[in-house]
PDB file of C-alpha atoms in Angstrom:
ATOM      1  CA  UNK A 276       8.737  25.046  -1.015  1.00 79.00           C
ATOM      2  CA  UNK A 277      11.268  24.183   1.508  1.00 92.00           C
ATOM      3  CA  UNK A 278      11.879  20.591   1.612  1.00 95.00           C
ATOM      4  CA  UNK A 279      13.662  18.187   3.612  1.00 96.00           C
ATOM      5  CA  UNK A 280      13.945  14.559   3.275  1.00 98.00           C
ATOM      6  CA  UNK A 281      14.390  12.756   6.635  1.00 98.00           C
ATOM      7  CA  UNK A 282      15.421   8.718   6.120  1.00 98.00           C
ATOM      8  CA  UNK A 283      14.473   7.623  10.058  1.00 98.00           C
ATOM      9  CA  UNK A 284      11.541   7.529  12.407  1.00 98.00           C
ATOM     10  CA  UNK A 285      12.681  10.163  15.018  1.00 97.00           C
ATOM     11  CA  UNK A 286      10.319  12.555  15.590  1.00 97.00           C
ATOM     12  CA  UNK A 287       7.500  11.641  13.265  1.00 98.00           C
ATOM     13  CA  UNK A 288       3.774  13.018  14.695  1.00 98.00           C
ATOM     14  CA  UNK A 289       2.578   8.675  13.498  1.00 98.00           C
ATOM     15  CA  UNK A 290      -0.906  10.592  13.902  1.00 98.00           C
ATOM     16  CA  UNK A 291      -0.267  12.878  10.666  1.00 98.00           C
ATOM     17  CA  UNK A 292       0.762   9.800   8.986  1.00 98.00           C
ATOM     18  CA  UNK A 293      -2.573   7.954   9.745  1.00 98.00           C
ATOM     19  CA  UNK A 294      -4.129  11.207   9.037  1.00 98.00           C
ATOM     20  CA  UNK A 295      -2.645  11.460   5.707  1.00 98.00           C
ATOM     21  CA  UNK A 296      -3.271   8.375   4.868  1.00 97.00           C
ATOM     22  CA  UNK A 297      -7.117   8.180   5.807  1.00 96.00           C
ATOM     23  CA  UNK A 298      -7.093  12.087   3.581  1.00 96.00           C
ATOM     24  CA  UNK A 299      -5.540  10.469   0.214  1.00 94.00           C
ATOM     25  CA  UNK A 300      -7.920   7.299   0.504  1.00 90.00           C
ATOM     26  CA  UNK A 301      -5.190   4.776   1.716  1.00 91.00           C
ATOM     27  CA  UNK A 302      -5.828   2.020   4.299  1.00 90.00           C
ATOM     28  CA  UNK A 303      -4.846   3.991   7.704  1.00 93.00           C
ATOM     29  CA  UNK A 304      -4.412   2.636  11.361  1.00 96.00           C
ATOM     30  CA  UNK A 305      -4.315   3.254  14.791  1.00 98.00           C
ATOM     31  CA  UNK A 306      -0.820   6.194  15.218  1.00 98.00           C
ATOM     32  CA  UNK A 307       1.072   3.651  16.639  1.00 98.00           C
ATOM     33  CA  UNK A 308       0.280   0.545  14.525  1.00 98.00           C
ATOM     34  CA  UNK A 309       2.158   3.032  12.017  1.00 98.00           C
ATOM     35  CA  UNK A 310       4.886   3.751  14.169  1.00 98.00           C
ATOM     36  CA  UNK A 311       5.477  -0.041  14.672  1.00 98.00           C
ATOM     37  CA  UNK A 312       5.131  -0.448  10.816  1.00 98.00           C
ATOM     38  CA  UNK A 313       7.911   2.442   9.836  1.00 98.00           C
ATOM     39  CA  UNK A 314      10.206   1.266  12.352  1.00 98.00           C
ATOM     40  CA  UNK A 315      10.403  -2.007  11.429  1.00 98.00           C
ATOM     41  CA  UNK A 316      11.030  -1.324   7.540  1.00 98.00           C
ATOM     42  CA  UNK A 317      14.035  -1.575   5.741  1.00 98.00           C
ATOM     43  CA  UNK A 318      13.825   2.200   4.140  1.00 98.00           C
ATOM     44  CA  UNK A 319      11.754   4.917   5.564  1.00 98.00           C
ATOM     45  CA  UNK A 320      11.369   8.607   3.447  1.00 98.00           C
ATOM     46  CA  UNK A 321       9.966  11.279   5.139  1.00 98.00           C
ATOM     47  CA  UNK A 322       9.532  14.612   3.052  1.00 98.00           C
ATOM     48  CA  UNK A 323       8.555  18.058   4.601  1.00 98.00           C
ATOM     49  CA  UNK A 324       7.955  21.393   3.749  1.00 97.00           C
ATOM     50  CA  UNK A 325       9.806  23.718   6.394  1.00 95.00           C
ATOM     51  CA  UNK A 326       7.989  22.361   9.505  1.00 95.00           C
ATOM     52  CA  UNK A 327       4.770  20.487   7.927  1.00 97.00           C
ATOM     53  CA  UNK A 328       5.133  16.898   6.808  1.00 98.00           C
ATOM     54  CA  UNK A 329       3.651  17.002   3.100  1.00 98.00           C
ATOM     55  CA  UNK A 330       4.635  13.270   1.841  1.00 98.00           C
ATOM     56  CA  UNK A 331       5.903   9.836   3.241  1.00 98.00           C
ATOM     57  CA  UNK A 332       7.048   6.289   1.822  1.00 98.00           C
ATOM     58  CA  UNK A 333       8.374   3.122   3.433  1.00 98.00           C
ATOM     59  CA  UNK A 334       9.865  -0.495   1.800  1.00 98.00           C
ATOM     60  CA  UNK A 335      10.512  -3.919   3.774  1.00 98.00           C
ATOM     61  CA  UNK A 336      12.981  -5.771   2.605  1.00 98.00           C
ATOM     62  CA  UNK A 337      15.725  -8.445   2.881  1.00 98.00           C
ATOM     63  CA  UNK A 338      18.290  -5.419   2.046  1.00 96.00           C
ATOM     64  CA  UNK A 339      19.969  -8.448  -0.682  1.00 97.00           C
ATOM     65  CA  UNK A 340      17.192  -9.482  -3.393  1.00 97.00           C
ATOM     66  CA  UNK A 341      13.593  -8.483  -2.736  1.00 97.00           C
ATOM     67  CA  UNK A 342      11.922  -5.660  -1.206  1.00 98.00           C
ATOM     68  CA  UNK A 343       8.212  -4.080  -1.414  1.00 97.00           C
ATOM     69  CA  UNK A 344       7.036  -0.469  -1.116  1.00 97.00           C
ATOM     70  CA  UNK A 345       4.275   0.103   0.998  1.00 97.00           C
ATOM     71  CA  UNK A 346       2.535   3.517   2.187  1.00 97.00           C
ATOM     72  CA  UNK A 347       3.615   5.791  -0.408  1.00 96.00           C
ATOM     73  CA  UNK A 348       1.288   9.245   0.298  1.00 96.00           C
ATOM     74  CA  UNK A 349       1.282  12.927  -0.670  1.00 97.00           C
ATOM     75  CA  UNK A 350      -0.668  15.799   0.747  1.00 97.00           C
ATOM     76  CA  UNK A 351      -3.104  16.095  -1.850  1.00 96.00           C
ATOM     77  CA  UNK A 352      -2.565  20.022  -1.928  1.00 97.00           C
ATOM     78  CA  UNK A 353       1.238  19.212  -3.164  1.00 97.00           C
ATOM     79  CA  UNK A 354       0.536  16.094  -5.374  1.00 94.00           C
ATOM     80  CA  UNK A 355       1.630  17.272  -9.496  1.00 92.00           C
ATOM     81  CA  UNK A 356       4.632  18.774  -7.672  1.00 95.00           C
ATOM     82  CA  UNK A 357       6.742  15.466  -8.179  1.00 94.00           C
ATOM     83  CA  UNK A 358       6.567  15.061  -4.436  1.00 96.00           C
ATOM     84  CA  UNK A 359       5.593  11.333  -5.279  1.00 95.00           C
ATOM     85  CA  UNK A 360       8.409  10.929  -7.693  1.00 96.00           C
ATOM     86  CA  UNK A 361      10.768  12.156  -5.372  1.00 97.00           C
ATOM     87  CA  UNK A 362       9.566   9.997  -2.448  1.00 98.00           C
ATOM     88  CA  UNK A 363      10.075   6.713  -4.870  1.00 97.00           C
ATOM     89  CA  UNK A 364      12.847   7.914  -5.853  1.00 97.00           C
ATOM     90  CA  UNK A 365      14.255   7.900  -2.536  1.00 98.00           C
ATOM     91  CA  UNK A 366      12.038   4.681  -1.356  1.00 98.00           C
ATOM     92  CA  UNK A 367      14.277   2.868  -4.432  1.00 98.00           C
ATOM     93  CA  UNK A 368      17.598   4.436  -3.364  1.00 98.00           C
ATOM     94  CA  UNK A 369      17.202   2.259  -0.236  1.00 98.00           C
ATOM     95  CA  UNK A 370      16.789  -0.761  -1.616  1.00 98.00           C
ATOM     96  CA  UNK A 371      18.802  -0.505  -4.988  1.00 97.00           C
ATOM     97  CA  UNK A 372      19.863  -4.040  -6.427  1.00 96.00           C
ATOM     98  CA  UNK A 373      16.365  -5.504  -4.892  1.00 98.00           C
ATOM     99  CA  UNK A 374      13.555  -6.917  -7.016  1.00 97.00           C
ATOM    100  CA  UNK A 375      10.558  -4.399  -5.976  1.00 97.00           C
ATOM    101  CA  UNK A 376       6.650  -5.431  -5.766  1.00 95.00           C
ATOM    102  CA  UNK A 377       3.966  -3.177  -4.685  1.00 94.00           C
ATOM    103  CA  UNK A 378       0.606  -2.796  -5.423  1.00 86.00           C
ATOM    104  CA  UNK A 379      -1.148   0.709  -7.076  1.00 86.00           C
ATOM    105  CA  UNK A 380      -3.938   1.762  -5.951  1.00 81.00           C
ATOM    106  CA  UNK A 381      -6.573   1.423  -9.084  1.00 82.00           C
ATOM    107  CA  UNK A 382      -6.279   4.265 -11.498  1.00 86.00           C
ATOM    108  CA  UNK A 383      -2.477   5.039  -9.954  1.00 86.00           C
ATOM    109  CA  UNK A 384      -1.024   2.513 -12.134  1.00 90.00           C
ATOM    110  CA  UNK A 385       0.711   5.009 -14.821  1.00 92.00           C
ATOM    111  CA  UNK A 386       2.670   6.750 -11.899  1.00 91.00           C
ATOM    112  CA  UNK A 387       4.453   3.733 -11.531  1.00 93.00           C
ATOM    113  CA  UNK A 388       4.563   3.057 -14.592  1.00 93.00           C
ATOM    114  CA  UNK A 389       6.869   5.693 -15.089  1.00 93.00           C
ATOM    115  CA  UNK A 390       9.016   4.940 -12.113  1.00 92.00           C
ATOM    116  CA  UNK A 391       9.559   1.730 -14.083  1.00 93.00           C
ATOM    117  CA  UNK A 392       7.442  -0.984 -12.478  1.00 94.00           C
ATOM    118  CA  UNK A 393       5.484  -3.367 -14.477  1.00 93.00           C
ATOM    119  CA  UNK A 394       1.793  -5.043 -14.389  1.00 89.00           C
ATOM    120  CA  UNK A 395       2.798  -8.421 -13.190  1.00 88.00           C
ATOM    121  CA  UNK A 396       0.562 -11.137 -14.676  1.00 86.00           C
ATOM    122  CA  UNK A 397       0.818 -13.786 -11.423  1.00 86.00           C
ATOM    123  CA  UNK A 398       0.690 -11.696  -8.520  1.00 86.00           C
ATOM    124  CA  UNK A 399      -1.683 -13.049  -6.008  1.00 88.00           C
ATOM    125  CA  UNK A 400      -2.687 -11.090  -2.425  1.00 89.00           C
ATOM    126  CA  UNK A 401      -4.088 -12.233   0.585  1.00 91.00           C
ATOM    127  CA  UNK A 402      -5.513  -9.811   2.519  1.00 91.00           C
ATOM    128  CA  UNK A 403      -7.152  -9.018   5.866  1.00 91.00           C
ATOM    129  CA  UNK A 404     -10.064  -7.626   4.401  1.00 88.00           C
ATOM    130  CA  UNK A 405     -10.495  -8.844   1.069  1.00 92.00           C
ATOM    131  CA  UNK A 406     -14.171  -7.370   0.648  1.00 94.00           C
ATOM    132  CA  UNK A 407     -12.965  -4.244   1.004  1.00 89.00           C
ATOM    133  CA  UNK A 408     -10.312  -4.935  -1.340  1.00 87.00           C
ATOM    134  CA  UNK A 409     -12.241  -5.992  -4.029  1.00 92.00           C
ATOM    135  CA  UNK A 410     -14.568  -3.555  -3.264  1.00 90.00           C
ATOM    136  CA  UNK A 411     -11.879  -1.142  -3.912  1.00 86.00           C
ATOM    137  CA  UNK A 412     -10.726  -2.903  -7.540  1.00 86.00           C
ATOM    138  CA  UNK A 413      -7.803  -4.402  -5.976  1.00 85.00           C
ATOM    139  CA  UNK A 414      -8.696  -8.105  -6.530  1.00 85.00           C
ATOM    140  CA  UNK A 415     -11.383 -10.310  -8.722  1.00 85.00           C
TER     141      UNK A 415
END
């Protein structure tokens, strides 16, 4: 593997990240609802292999105090190559000194746990779709 880690938007094919998304079972939108989301976050973490975009992360934030990770993905052909790790890694780097929330997708938990988040006991979500969500095993 040939990696590169690019921290801006410039260039990104936003239909790759919807694709990869959609592949790895995350929620996926529209290319350029993506492109709207990146570019307005606080950290952005792109990772490729030569020419092929294999992984991707993002975090909003306030850049002071708080900050939460959203669309953290790997190709599944590269995931257990510490691809992930390396993306959070990275994602965290940007926002160092911030409390960090984000929510696992169920049965994902002990990869964060490892990157040294925590189950919160009073975290509450409101989503767009909550069916789907609790559907999913993301909320009671």
């Amino acid at each position: 593997m040939e990696l590169l880690i690019k921290k801006d938007c410039s260039g990104i094919d936003w239909q790759i990240v919807a694709d990869i998304l959609k592949l790895v079972g995350m929620a996926h939108y529209a290319p350029e609802v993506h492109a709207k989301a990146f570019t307005a976050s606080h950290t952005v973490v792109f990772v490729y292999d030569g020419d092929k975009l294999v992984g991707f992360g993002r975090a909003i934030s306030d850049g002071t105090y708080q900050a939460a990770v959203y669309d953290c993905a790997v190709l599944p052909e590269y995931q257990g190559r510490k691809l992930g790790g390396l993306i959070m890694d990275t994602v965290l780097e940007g926002v160092a000194g911030c409390n960090v929330i984000l929510y696992a997708a169920p049965g994902k938990e002990g990869f964060y746990r490892k990157q040294g988040f925590s189950r919160m006991k009073t975290g509450m979500a409101r989503f767009i779709k909550p069916d789907i969500m609790r559907e999913k095993g993301f909320i009671e």
